[in-house]
Amino acid sequence: MFDHAYGSYMKHAYPADELMPLSCRGRVRGMEPSRGDVDDALGKFSLTLIDTLDTLVVLNKLDEFEDAVRKVVLDVRLDNDVVVSVFETNIRVLGGLLGGHIMADMLKAQSVRLQWYKGELLHLARDLGYRLLPAFNTTSGLPYPRVNLRYGVLSPNSRTGTELDTCTACAGTMILEFAALSRLTQETVFEDTARRALDVLWEKRQKGNDLVGTVINIHNGDWVRRDSGVGAGIDSYYEYLMKAYILLGDDTYLERFNAHYVAIMKYISQPPLLLNVHMHNPTISIRSWMDSLLAFFPGLQVLRGDLKPAIETHEMLYQVTKQHKFLPEAFTSDFAVYWAQHPLRPEFAESTYFLYKATRDPYYLQVGKSIVESLNEYARVACGFAAVQDVRTGRHEDRMDSFFLAEMFKYLYLLFSEKRDLPLDIDDYIFTTEAHLLPLSLATARPPCPRNMTMFRRGHGEEIFTRSCPSTQTLFPNNPTFTRTIRDAHKQLLQPGAERLALFRGIEFPLHDTRMEPLEILKNMGLTLLPLGDRSVQLTGIRHKQEASPLGLFSLKFITELVDPPAGEQPGISPLAVQVISPPFFGRVVLTAGPAQFGMDLTKQEHGVKGSLVLSEPYQACAAISNWKEVQGKMALAQRGECMFATKARNLQEAGASGVIFIDNAEGSCSEEMVLFQMVGDGSTGNIVIPLVFLFQKEGQVLLDALSQHRNVDVLLATKPMFLGEEKTDQPLSASQLHEAATEIRTTMVTSAPDQA
């Protein structure tokens, strides 16, 4: 496949920047209709050849590599009067020249080939580096998005320099190539310049949550677009913080990455989804679609060692890929096509390679095989491989980007090869975002930079593997099938009639329940119920203010079940017991409670969980707990409503509560008359470990009255009550008994002596 793609470029396109695989000719800028910003990657410098250099070595095509190096040295000129993207030129051309130089030096040192080579590619890289530097001449240190290779930025002939902003990734994806150039040439200006841009982005993050926006003003540092995610516009900024630490050995980059990563997992990650949020108000997702560039993120999570969410998101992406043959350029939260193009992007193959490398699970070889088969069946044409204009129809686009040769074939070949097949030890290198290879030995070429711009809250948000690399045996002890176990939960996402239940935030909706919680879920989805007066409802969304939502018949059935709850208890729900065990009750008061799908599994606690009651402040626990000192080590009471159960549980667990009893906010509700249900999470509840139960209002009022009358009220949460005296009954209190218990509690202070109280 590589031979077909590379051979077609060399035969039909070289020395042009790219191949037009349907026309069987080269794409030369200015001679073809403009494609807008996409053409900013083209600089009349044989882009595809340079971008492919180190791929030739990885695939053991050493004769072709030597010939390609000669062509670059003899034919490529950088003094071109053309405006190019600083970001694309850095990752593709500068990265390609550096990767090619490192491979040429290695082969020369091994006396295998290129004995004539004297660092010509490095000289070209240095020349290009100096041509990119004028872009950084801004008041903030953030680069202009474009530069003229001959005239720079501010020259009258440059035809650029009027831009006001750039994307976060555009400014934050320079450090690997610029630092490598500095350490190979011993000229520090490149690394220092790239680091200053990173310092600005770090300083401009939202301090309260460590999120960054997508587009920033290059002159004053103000955020222009404040949506925050891990896809287009931000993606490789996060990648380069992590990889800069790996390549350069500087702790500052790791500290910053970890701070951002905690924020990503708290606000953006809704396994298996990764949805953009507003950087200043990150609790609500601001769009319901994802772009394909985020497919790199599971691979980055593998590098950090966070395998579970990496497996979950990758499996979701694989299911989308199987449905559409390729990953659409953007797709909705219910995995329908949003933007139909597929320009042969390699990010999904990249994450597949990293997951296989980490787990050695042959499942990922099958995923790789499916990528290969789709490319051959749906993208291969007579002169190379053509991008897909529309994944729904299979229509092609006359385009084969250089990254297809630089990345796709490199990751696929590495996925299926063994170490003995390679001419180098791949573990001695880090991949740039364009999959160019930079040696880890560069870390010793220069001492770390001063830690001048990073302030850290030690211990804040840190996990056991924040500073070390985990093993799968540590993460999943004695569980060789852990990857399958994680994947299986996400294999049914796209099956008709099942997908809607897991659409947003991984929620399974409590369809029986007509009150606050499902309506709050819908609100978080950006959906509104409009009553029509005949007991029917209309479902509307953010983008469909006055028209019925196009979510389909299943949604109508879902709403019907909200309006008309089925009679009888929800199948499969086993009630729990809340038993008041302190004096003067001594276990006689037993209340029926509903379980949660997350938190501690009380069915596995033989003797239950005991705790002393305390009222949460605020009572609804939707914000930080103000009485955290009193809550620590206690069983907290919190009222239902205003936010999701998982949010309340998370806040109280962070405050130190040993457990939570949620009390219904519907006046007069009781378990004898209402349908018992199971509390659901928000898709990211794996870190909630305390026990959680739910009481209807009448049962909850018994505890509230007891707490108001007695200094200490101890309860037991269990699957069945514990008997403290001779009287034994398996039955919790009925409605009339609840009334009697509440009356008894309210009169205790009147009839008891103070010391007894």
Coordinates of N, CA, C and O in Angstrom, one line a residue, residues 525-600:
M525 N -28.8 18.0 28.4 CA -28.6 17.6 27.0 C -29.0 18.8 26.1 O -28.8 18.7 24.9
G526 N -29.5 19.9 26.7 CA -29.9 21.0 25.8 C -31.3 20.8 25.2 O -31.7 21.3 24.2
L527 N -32.1 19.9 25.9 CA -33.5 19.6 25.4 C -34.5 20.1 26.3 O -34.3 20.1 27.5
T528 N -35.7 20.4 25.8 CA -36.8 21.0 26.6 C -38.1 20.2 26.2 O -38.3 19.9 25.1
L529 N -38.9 19.9 27.3 CA -40.2 19.4 27.1 C -41.2 20.5 27.1 O -41.3 21.3 28.0
L530 N -42.1 20.5 26.0 CA -43.1 21.5 25.9 C -44.5 20.7 26.0 O -44.8 20.0 25.1
P531 N -45.3 20.9 27.1 CA -46.6 20.2 27.2 C -47.5 20.8 26.1 O -47.6 22.0 25.9
L532 N -48.3 19.9 25.5 CA -49.2 20.4 24.4 C -50.7 20.4 24.8 O -51.5 20.6 24.0
G533 N -50.9 20.0 26.1 CA -52.3 20.1 26.6 C -53.1 18.9 26.5 O -54.1 18.7 27.2
D534 N -52.7 17.9 25.7 CA -53.5 16.7 25.6 C -52.7 15.5 26.2 O -52.8 14.4 25.7
R535 N -51.9 15.8 27.2 CA -51.0 14.8 27.9 C -49.9 14.3 26.9 O -49.2 13.4 27.3
S536 N -49.7 14.9 25.8 CA -48.6 14.7 24.9 C -47.6 15.8 25.1 O -47.9 16.9 25.6
V537 N -46.4 15.6 24.6 CA -45.3 16.6 24.7 C -44.6 16.7 23.4 O -44.6 15.9 22.6
Q538 N -43.9 17.9 23.3 CA -43.0 18.1 22.2 C -41.6 18.2 22.7 O -41.4 18.9 23.7
L539 N -40.6 17.6 22.1 CA -39.2 17.6 22.5 C -38.5 18.6 21.6 O -38.5 18.4 20.4
T540 N -37.9 19.6 22.1 CA -37.2 20.6 21.3 C -35.7 20.7 21.8 O -35.5 20.4 23.0
G541 N -34.8 21.0 20.9 CA -33.4 21.2 21.3 C -32.9 22.6 21.1 O -33.7 23.4 20.6
I542 N -31.7 22.8 21.4 CA -31.1 24.1 21.3 C -31.2 24.7 19.9 O -31.4 25.8 19.7
R543 N -30.9 23.8 18.9 CA -30.9 24.3 17.5 C -32.3 24.2 16.8 O -32.4 24.4 15.7
H544 N -33.3 23.7 17.6 CA -34.6 23.5 17.0 C -35.6 24.2 18.0 O -36.4 23.5 18.5
K545 N -35.5 25.5 18.1 CA -36.3 26.2 19.1 C -37.8 25.9 19.0 O -38.5 25.7 19.9
Q546 N -38.3 26.0 17.7 CA -39.8 26.0 17.5 C -40.2 24.7 16.7 O -41.3 24.7 16.2
E547 N -39.4 23.8 16.6 CA -39.8 22.6 15.8 C -39.5 21.3 16.6 O -38.6 21.3 17.5
A548 N -40.2 20.3 16.3 CA -40.0 19.0 17.0 C -38.6 18.5 16.7 O -38.1 18.6 15.7
S549 N -38.0 17.9 17.8 CA -36.7 17.4 17.6 C -36.7 16.2 16.7 O -37.6 15.4 16.6
P550 N -35.6 16.1 15.9 CA -35.5 15.0 14.9 C -34.9 13.8 15.5 O -34.2 13.0 14.8
L551 N -35.1 13.6 16.8 CA -34.4 12.4 17.4 C -35.1 11.1 17.1 O -34.6 10.0 17.4
G552 N -36.3 11.1 16.5 CA -36.9 9.9 16.1 C -38.0 9.3 17.0 O -38.3 9.8 18.1
L553 N -38.5 8.1 16.6 CA -39.6 7.5 17.3 C -39.2 7.0 18.6 O -40.0 7.0 19.5
F554 N -38.0 6.6 18.8 CA -37.6 6.1 20.1 C -37.7 7.2 21.2 O -38.1 7.0 22.3
S555 N -37.4 8.5 20.8 CA -37.5 9.6 21.7 C -38.9 9.8 22.1 O -39.2 10.1 23.2
L556 N -39.9 9.6 21.1 CA -41.3 9.8 21.5 C -41.7 8.7 22.5 O -42.5 9.0 23.4
K557 N -41.2 7.5 22.3 CA -41.6 6.5 23.2 C -41.0 6.8 24.6 O -41.6 6.6 25.6
F558 N -39.8 7.3 24.6 CA -39.1 7.7 25.8 C -39.9 8.7 26.6 O -40.2 8.6 27.8
I559 N -40.4 9.7 25.9 CA -41.2 10.8 26.5 C -42.6 10.2 27.0 O -43.0 10.5 28.1
T560 N -43.2 9.3 26.2 CA -44.4 8.7 26.7 C -44.2 8.0 28.0 O -45.0 8.0 28.9
E561 N -43.1 7.3 28.1 CA -42.8 6.6 29.4 C -42.6 7.6 30.5 O -42.8 7.3 31.7
L562 N -42.1 8.7 30.2 CA -41.9 9.8 31.2 C -43.3 10.2 31.7 O -43.5 10.4 32.9
V563 N -44.2 10.4 30.8 CA -45.6 10.9 31.2 C -46.4 9.8 31.9 O -47.1 10.1 32.8
D564 N -46.3 8.6 31.4 CA -47.1 7.5 31.9 C -46.2 6.4 32.5 O -45.9 5.5 31.8
P565 N -45.8 6.6 33.7 CA -44.9 5.6 34.3 C -45.6 4.2 34.5 O -46.8 4.2 34.8
P566 N -44.9 3.1 34.3 CA -45.5 1.8 34.5 C -45.8 1.6 35.9 O -45.2 2.1 36.8
A567 N -46.8 0.8 36.1 CA -47.2 0.4 37.5 C -46.2 -0.6 38.0 O -45.7 -1.4 37.3
G568 N -46.0 -0.6 39.3 CA -45.2 -1.6 39.9 C -43.7 -1.2 40.0 O -43.3 -0.3 39.4
E569 N -43.0 -1.9 40.8 CA -41.6 -1.5 41.0 C -40.8 -1.9 39.8 O -41.0 -2.8 39.1
Q570 N -39.7 -1.0 39.6 CA -38.8 -1.3 38.5 C -38.2 -2.7 38.6 O -37.7 -3.0 39.7
P571 N -38.2 -3.5 37.5 CA -37.7 -4.8 37.6 C -36.2 -4.8 38.0 O -35.4 -4.0 37.6
G572 N -35.8 -5.8 38.9 CA -34.4 -6.0 39.2 C -33.9 -5.1 40.3 O -32.7 -5.1 40.5
I573 N -34.7 -4.2 40.9 CA -34.2 -3.3 41.9 C -34.4 -3.9 43.3 O -35.6 -4.2 43.7
S574 N -33.4 -4.2 44.0 CA -33.5 -4.7 45.3 C -33.4 -3.6 46.3 O -32.4 -2.9 46.3
P575 N -34.4 -3.4 47.1 CA -34.4 -2.3 48.1 C -33.3 -2.5 49.2 O -32.9 -3.6 49.5
L576 N -32.8 -1.4 49.7 CA -31.8 -1.4 50.8 C -32.5 -0.9 52.0 O -33.7 -0.5 52.0
A577 N -31.9 -1.0 53.1 CA -32.4 -0.6 54.4 C -31.6 0.5 55.1 O -30.3 0.4 55.1
V578 N -32.2 1.5 55.6 CA -31.6 2.5 56.5 C -32.2 2.3 57.9 O -33.3 2.5 58.1
Q579 N -31.3 1.8 58.8 CA -31.8 1.5 60.1 C -31.2 2.5 61.2 O -29.9 2.7 61.1
V580 N -32.0 3.0 62.0 CA -31.5 4.0 63.0 C -31.2 3.1 64.2 O -32.0 2.5 64.9
I581 N -29.9 3.1 64.6 CA -29.4 2.2 65.6 C -29.0 2.8 66.9 O -28.8 2.1 67.9
S582 N -29.0 4.1 67.0 CA -28.6 4.8 68.2 C -29.8 4.9 69.1 O -30.9 4.8 68.7
P583 N -29.5 5.2 70.4 CA -30.6 5.4 71.4 C -31.4 6.7 71.0 O -30.8 7.6 70.5
P584 N -32.7 6.7 71.2 CA -33.6 5.7 71.9 C -34.2 4.7 70.9 O -35.2 4.1 71.2
F585 N -33.7 4.6 69.7 CA -34.3 3.8 68.7 C -33.9 2.4 68.7 O -34.7 1.4 68.5
F586 N -32.6 2.2 68.9 CA -32.0 0.8 69.1 C -32.4 -0.1 67.9 O -32.7 -1.3 68.1
G587 N -32.5 0.4 66.7 CA -32.7 -0.5 65.5 C -34.2 -0.7 65.2 O -34.5 -1.4 64.3
R588 N -35.1 -0.1 66.0 CA -36.5 -0.3 65.7 C -37.0 0.4 64.5 O -38.1 0.0 63.9
V589 N -36.4 1.5 64.1 CA -36.8 2.2 62.9 C -36.0 1.8 61.7 O -34.7 1.9 61.7
V590 N -36.7 1.2 60.8 CA -36.0 0.7 59.5 C -36.8 1.3 58.3 O -38.0 1.1 58.2
L591 N -36.0 2.0 57.5 CA -36.6 2.7 56.3 C -36.2 2.0 55.0 O -35.0 1.6 54.9
T592 N -37.1 2.0 54.1 CA -36.8 1.4 52.8 C -36.1 2.4 51.9 O -36.5 3.5 51.8
A593 N -35.0 2.0 51.3 CA -34.1 2.9 50.5 C -33.9 2.3 49.1 O -33.8 1.1 49.0
G594 N -33.6 3.2 48.2 CA -33.3 2.8 46.8 C -31.8 2.8 46.7 O -31.1 3.6 47.3
P595 N -31.2 2.0 45.8 CA -29.8 1.9 45.6 C -29.3 2.9 44.5 O -30.1 3.5 43.9
A596 N -28.0 2.9 44.3 CA -27.4 3.7 43.2 C -26.6 2.7 42.3 O -26.1 1.7 42.7
Q597 N -26.5 3.1 41.0 CA -25.7 2.3 40.1 C -24.2 2.6 40.2 O -23.4 2.0 39.5
F598 N -23.8 3.5 41.1 CA -22.4 3.8 41.3 C -22.1 4.0 42.8 O -23.0 3.9 43.6
G599 N -20.9 4.2 43.1 CA -20.5 4.2 44.5 C -20.3 2.8 45.1 O -20.3 1.8 44.3
M600 N -20.2 2.7 46.4 CA -19.9 1.4 47.0 C -21.1 0.5 46.8 O -22.3 0.9 47.0

